[in-house]
C-alpha positions as a LaTeX table, in Angstrom:
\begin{tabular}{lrrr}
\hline
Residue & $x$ (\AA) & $y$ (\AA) & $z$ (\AA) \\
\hline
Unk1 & $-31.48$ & 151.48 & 277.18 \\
Unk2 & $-29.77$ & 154.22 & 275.46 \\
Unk3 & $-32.14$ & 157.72 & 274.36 \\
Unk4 & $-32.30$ & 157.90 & 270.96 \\
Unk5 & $-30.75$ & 160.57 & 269.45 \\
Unk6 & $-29.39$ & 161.32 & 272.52 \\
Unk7 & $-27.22$ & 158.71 & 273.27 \\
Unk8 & $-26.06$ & 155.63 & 271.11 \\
Unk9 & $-26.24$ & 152.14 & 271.61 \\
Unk10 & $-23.91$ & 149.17 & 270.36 \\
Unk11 & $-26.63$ & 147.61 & 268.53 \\
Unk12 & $-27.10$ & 151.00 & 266.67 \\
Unk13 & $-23.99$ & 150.85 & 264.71 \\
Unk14 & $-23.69$ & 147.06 & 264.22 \\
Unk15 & $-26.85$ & 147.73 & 262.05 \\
Unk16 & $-24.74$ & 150.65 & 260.24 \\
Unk17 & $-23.15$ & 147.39 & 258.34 \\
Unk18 & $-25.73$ & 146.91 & 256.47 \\
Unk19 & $-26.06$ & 150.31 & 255.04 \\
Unk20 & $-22.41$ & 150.62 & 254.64 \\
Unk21 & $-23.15$ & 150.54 & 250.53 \\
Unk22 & $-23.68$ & 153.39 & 247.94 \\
Unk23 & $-20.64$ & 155.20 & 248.81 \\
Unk24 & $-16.64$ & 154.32 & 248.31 \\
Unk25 & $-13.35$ & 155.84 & 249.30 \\
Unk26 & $-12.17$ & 153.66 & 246.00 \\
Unk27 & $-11.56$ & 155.33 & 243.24 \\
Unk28 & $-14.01$ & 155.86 & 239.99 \\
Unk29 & $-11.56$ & 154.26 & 237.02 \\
Unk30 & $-12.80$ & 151.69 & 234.58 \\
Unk31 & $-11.94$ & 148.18 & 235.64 \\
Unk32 & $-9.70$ & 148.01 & 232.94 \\
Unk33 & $-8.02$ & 151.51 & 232.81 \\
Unk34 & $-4.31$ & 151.64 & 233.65 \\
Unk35 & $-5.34$ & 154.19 & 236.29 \\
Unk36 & $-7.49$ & 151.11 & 237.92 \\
Unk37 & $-6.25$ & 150.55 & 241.39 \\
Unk38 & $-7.50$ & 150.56 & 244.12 \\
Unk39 & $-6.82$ & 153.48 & 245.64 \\
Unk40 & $-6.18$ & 156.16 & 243.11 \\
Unk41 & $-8.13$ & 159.39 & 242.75 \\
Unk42 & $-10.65$ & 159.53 & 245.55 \\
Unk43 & $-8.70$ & 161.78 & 247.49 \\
Unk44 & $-5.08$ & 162.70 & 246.09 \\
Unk45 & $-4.36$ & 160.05 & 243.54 \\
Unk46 & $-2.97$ & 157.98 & 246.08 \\
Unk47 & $-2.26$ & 154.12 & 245.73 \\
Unk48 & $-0.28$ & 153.30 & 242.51 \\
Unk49 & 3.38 & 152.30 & 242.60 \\
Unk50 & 5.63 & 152.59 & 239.71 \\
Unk51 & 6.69 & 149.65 & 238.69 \\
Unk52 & 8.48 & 150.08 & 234.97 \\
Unk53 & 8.61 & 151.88 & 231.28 \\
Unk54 & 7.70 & 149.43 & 229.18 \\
Unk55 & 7.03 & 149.58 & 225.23 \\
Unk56 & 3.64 & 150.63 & 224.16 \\
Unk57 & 1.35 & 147.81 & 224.16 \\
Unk58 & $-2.04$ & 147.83 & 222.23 \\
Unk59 & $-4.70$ & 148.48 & 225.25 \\
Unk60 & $-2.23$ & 150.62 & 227.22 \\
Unk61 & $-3.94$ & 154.19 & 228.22 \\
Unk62 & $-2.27$ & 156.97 & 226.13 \\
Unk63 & $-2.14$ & 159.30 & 229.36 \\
Unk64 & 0.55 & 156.74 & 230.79 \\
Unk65 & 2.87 & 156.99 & 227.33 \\
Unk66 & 6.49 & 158.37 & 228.59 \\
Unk67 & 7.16 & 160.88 & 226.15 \\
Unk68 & 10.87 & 161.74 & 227.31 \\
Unk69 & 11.62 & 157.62 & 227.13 \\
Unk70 & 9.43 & 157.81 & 223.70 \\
Unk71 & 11.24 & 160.59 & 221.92 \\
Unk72 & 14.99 & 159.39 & 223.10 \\
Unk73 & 14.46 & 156.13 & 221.75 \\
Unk74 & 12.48 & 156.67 & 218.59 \\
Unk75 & 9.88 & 153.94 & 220.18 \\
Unk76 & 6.13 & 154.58 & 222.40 \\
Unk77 & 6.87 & 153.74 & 226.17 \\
Unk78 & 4.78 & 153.47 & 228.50 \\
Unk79 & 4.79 & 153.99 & 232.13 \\
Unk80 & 3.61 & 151.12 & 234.29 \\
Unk81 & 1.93 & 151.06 & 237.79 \\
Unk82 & 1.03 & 148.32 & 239.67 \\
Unk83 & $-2.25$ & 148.48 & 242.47 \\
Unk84 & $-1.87$ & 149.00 & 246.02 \\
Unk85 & $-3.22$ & 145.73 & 247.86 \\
Unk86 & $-4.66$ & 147.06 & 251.22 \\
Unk87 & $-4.42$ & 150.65 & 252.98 \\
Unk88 & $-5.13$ & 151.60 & 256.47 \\
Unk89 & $-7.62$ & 153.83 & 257.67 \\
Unk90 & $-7.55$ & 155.86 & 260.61 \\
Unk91 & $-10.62$ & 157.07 & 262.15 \\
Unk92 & $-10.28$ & 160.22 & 264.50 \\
Unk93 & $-13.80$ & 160.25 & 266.29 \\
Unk94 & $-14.87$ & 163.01 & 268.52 \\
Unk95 & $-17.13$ & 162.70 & 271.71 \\
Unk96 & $-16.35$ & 165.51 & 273.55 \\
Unk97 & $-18.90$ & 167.59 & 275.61 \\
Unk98 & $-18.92$ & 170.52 & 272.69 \\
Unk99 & $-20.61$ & 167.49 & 270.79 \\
Unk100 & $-22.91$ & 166.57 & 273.26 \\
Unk101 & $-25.44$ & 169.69 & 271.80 \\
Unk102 & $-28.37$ & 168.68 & 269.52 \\
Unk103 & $-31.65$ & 170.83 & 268.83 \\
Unk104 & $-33.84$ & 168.38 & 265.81 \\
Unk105 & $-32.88$ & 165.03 & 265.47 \\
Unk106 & $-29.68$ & 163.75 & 267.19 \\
Unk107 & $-26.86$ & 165.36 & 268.85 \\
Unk108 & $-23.62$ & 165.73 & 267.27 \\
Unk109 & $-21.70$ & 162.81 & 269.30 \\
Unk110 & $-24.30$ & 160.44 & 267.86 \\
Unk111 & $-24.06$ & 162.15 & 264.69 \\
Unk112 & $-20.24$ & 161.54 & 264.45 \\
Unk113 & $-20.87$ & 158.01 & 266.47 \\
Unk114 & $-22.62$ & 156.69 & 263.55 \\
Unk115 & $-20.20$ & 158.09 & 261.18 \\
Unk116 & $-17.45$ & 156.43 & 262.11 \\
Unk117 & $-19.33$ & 152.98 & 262.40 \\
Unk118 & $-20.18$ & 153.91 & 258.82 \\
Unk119 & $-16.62$ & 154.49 & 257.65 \\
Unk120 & $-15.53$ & 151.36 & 259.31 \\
Unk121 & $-17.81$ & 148.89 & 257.99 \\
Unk122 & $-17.46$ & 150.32 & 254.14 \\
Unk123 & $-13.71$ & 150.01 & 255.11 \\
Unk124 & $-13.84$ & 146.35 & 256.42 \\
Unk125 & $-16.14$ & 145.49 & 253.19 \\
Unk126 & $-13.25$ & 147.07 & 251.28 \\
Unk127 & $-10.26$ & 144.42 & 252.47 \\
Unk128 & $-8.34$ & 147.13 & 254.04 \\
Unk129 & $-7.34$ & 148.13 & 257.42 \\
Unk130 & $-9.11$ & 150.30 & 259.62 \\
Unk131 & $-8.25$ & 151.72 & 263.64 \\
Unk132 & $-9.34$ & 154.72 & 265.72 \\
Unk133 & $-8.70$ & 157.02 & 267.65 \\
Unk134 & $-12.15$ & 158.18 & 270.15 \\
Unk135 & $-10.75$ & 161.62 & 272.10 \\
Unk136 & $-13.50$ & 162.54 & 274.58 \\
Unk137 & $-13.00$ & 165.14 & 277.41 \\
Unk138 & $-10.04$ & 163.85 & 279.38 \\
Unk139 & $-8.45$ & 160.78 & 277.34 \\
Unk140 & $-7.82$ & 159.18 & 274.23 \\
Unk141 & $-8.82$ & 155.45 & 273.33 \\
Unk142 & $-6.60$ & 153.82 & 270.63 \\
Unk143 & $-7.65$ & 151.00 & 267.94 \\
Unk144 & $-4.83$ & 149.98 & 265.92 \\
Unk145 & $-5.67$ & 149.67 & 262.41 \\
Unk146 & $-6.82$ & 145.95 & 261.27 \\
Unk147 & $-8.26$ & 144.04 & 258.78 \\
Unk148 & $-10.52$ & 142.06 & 261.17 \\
Unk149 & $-14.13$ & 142.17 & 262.12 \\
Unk150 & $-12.95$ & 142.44 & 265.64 \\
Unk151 & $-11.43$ & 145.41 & 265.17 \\
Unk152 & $-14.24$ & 147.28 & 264.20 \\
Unk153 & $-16.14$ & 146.16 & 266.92 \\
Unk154 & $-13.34$ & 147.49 & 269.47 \\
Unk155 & $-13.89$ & 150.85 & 267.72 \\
Unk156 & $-17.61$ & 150.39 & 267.81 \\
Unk157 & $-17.28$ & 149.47 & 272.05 \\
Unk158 & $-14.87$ & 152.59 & 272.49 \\
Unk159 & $-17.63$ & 155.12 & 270.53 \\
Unk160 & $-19.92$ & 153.85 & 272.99 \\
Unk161 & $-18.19$ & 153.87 & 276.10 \\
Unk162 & $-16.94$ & 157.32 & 275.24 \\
Unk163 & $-20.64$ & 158.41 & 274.38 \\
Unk164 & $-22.70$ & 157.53 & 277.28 \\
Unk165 & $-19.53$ & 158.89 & 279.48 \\
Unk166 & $-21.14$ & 162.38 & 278.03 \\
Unk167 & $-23.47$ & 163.87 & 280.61 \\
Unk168 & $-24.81$ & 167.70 & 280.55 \\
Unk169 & $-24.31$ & 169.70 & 283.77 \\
Unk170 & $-21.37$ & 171.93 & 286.16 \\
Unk171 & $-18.65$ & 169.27 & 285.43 \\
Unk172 & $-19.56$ & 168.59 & 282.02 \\
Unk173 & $-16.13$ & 171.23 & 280.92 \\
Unk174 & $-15.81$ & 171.28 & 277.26 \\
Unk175 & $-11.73$ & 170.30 & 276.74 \\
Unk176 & $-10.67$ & 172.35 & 273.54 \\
Unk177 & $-7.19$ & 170.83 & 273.58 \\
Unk178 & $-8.18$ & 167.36 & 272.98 \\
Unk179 & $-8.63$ & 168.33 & 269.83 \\
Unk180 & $-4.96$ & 169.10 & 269.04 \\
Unk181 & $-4.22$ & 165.88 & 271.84 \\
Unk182 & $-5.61$ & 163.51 & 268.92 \\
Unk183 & $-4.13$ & 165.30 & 266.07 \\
Unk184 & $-0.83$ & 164.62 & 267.74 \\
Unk185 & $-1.46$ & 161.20 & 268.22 \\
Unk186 & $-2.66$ & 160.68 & 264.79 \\
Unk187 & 0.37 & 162.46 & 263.37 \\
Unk188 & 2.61 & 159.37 & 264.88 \\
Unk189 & 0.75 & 156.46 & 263.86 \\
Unk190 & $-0.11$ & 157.88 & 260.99 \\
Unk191 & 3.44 & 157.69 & 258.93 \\
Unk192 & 2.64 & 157.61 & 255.17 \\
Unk193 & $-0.11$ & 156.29 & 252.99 \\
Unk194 & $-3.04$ & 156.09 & 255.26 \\
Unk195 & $-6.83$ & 157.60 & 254.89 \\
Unk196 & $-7.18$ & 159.74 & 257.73 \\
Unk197 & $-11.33$ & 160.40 & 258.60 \\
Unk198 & $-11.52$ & 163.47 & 261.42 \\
Unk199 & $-15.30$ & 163.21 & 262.66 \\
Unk200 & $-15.97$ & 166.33 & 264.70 \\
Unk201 & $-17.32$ & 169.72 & 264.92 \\
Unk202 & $-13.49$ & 171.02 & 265.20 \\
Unk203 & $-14.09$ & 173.05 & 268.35 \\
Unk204 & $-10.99$ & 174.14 & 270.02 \\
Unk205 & $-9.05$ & 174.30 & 266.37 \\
Unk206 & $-6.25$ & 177.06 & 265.99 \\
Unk207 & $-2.48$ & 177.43 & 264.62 \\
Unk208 & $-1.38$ & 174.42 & 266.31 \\
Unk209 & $-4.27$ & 171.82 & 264.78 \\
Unk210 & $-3.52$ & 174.15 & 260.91 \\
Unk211 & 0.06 & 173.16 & 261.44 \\
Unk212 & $-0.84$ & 169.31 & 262.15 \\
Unk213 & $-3.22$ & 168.94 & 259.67 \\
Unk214 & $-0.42$ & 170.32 & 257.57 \\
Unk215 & 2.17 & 167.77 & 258.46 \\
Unk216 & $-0.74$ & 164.30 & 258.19 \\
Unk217 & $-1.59$ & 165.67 & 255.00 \\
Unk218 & 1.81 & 165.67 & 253.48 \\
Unk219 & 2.13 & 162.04 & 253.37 \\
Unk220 & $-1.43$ & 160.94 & 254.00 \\
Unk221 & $-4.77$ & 161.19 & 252.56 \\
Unk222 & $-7.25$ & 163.25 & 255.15 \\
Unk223 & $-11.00$ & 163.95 & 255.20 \\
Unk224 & $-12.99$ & 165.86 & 257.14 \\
Unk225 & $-16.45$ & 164.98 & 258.44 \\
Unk226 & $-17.60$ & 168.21 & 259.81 \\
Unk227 & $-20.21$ & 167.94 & 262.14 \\
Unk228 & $-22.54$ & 170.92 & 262.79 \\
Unk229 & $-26.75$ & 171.18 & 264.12 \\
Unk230 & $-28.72$ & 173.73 & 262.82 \\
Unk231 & $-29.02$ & 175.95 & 265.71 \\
Unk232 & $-25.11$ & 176.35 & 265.44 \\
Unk233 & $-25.60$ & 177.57 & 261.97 \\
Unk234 & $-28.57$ & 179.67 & 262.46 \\
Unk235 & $-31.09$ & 180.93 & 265.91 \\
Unk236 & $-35.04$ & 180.75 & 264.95 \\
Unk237 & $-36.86$ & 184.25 & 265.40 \\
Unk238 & $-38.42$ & 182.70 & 268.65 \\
Unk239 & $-38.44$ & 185.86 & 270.98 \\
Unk240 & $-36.62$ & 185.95 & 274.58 \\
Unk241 & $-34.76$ & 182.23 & 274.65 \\
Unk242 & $-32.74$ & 181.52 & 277.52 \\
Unk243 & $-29.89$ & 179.21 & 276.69 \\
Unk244 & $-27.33$ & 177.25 & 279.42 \\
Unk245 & $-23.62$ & 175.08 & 279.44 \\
Unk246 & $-24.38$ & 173.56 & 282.34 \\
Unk247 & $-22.22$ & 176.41 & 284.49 \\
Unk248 & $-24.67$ & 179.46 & 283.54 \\
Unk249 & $-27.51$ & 180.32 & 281.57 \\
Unk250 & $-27.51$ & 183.42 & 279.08 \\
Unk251 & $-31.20$ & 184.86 & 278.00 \\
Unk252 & $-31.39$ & 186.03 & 274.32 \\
Unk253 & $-33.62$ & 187.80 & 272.53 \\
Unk254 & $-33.95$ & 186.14 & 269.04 \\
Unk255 & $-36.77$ & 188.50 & 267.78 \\
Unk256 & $-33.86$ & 191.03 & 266.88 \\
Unk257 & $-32.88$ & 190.96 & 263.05 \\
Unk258 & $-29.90$ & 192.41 & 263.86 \\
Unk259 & $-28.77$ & 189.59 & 266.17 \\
Unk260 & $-30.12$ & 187.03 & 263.96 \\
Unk261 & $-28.18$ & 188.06 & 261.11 \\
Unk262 & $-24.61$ & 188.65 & 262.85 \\
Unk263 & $-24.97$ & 185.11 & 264.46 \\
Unk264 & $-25.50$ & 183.78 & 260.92 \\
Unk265 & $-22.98$ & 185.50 & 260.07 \\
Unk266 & $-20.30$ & 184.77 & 262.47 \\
Unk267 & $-21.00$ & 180.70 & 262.01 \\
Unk268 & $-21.07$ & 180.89 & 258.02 \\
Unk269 & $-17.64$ & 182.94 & 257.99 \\
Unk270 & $-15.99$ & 180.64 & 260.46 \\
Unk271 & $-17.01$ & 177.44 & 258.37 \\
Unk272 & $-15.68$ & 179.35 & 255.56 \\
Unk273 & $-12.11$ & 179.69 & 256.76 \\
Unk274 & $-11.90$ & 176.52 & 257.99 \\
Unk275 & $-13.22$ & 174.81 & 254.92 \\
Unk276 & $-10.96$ & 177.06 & 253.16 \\
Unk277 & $-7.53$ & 176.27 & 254.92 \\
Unk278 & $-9.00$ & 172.43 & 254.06 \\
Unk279 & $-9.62$ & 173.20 & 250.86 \\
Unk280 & $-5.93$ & 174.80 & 249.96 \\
Unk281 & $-4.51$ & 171.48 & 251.54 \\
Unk282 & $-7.16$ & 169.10 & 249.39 \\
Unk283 & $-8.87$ & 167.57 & 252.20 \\
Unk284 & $-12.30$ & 167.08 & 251.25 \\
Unk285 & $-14.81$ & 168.00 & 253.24 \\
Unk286 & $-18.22$ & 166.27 & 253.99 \\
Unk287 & $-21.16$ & 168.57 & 255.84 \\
Unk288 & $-22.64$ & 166.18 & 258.50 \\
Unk289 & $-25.61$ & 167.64 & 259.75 \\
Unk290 & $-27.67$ & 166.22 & 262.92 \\
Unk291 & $-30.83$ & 167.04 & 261.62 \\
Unk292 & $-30.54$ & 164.32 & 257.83 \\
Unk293 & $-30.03$ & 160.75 & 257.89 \\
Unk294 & $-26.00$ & 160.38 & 258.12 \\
Unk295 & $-25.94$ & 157.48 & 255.54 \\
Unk296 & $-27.98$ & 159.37 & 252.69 \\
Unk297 & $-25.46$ & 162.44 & 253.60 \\
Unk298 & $-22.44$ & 160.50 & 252.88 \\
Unk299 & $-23.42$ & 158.74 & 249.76 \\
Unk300 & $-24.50$ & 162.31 & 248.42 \\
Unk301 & $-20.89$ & 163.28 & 248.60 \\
Unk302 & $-18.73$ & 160.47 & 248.31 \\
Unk303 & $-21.01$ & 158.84 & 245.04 \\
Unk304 & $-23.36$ & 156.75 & 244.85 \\
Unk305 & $-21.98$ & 153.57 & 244.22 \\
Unk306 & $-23.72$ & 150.27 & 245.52 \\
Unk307 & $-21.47$ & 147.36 & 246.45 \\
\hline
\end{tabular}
């Protein structure tokens, strides 16, 4: 019997299912609006395909009249775009030993475990495709993406075996480059079109992941779930704390102001720059924070939609 909070069981995230509601990666449009498929501005205003100039018909949305076609012929045109009918999503879910760390309710690997099942079922409720991609410490395990109920559960089975492989201690080696490892497996199966979710606290990120984030975002939608705990972000005025990785332990004395404050520092200026380079690339970014409920976190930022 998994710990909870420390560890996460199967059954955990098949219950995710039926909180997968309140949120959408759909887009906002009026059912009737010419901008009403379904996939257009949630992200980058993906998911319409031109389909023809037309005349002006009474109903059609202004913002779609083709003023260039309008003005040569001396009649209103409009431009026409037909709905995508499914998309694939592409989970990216990280259980590596930098995400095995928790100090209030959860650690971050359960954190970013029931993230993903969350993302998954909304995706399955919303007729599209959905795969994975679960990097621990040493290897990658690959969903492709489906439009099947047994799909999700593969991706459900590899968060879990990938979880409880977690274990604190002298071999528990924290493997930056994995990080980069499943960017450059995302950046081949993902080709054009797809919603890419990264679920991880982005340790080990540098030029290399900057330049592939670069490349799946030119042709695909991306957003980040960046997982963080409050003692990451912040160290309590607690006195002499003595801290350990498993290799070595460090003794700290949080009492100092000084020490306090650069530590704040340090963590709110590196979320800055990374949320920044996101930012100039418009990948939105969700906060996912171990010590909040991850499904009331979610719907605060992607809308509170039910259905």
């Amino acid at each position: 019997m998994p710990v909870p909070g420390v560890y996460v069981g199967l059954d955990e995230l098949l219950a995710m299912r039926h909180r997968a509601s309140g949120f959408s990666f759909l887009p906002r449009q009026p059912v009737h609006s010419q901008l009403a498929g379904r996939h257009t501005s949630r992200l980058r205003g993906r998911g319409l395909n031109f389909e023809e100039i037309r005349r002006y018909q009474a109903g059609d949305d202004i913002r779609q009249i083709d003023w260039k076609v309008t003005a040569r012929t001396r009649r209103t045109h409009s431009r026409v775009y037909t709905e995508e009918r499914e998309r694939s999503t592409l989970l990216l879910v990280d259980q590596r030993s930098s995400m095995f760390f928790g100090s209030v309710q959860r650690m971050k690997s359960v954190t970013a475990a029931q993230a993903a099942a969350l993302a998954a079922w909304r995706v399955l409720a919303q007729q599209d495709r959905v795969g994975a991609l679960v990097f621990g410490d040493s290897d990658i395990s690959e969903v492709r993406p489906q439009r099947s109920r047994a799909a999700v559960m593969r991706i459900l089975r590899a968060v879990v075996d990938a979880n409880h492989a977690l274990r604190a201690g002298v071999s528990a080696a924290t493997a930056p480059d994995m990080f980069n490892a499943a960017l450059r497996r995302c950046d081949r199966l993902a080709k054009h079109d797809c919603l890419v979710c990264i679920i991880s606290d982005a340790a080990g990120q540098d030029d290399e992941s900057r330049h592939l984030l670069t490349r799946i975002a030119r042709h695909n939608d991306v957003l980040f779930g960046f997982v963080h705990d409050p003692l990451e972000a912040a160290l309590p005025s607690a006195g002499p704390l003595v801290f350990g990785d498993g290799s070595g332990q460090l003794e700290v004395d949080t009492g100092q102001r000084q020490l306090l404050e650069r530590y704040r520092d340090e963590f709110a200026a590196t979320r800055a720059a990374g949320r920044h380079f996101l930012l100039q690339r418009e990948t939105p970014v969700i906060p996912l924070a171990t010590d909040a409920d991850v499904v009331e976190q979610v719907r605060r930022r992607l809308g509170a939609r039910r259905g």
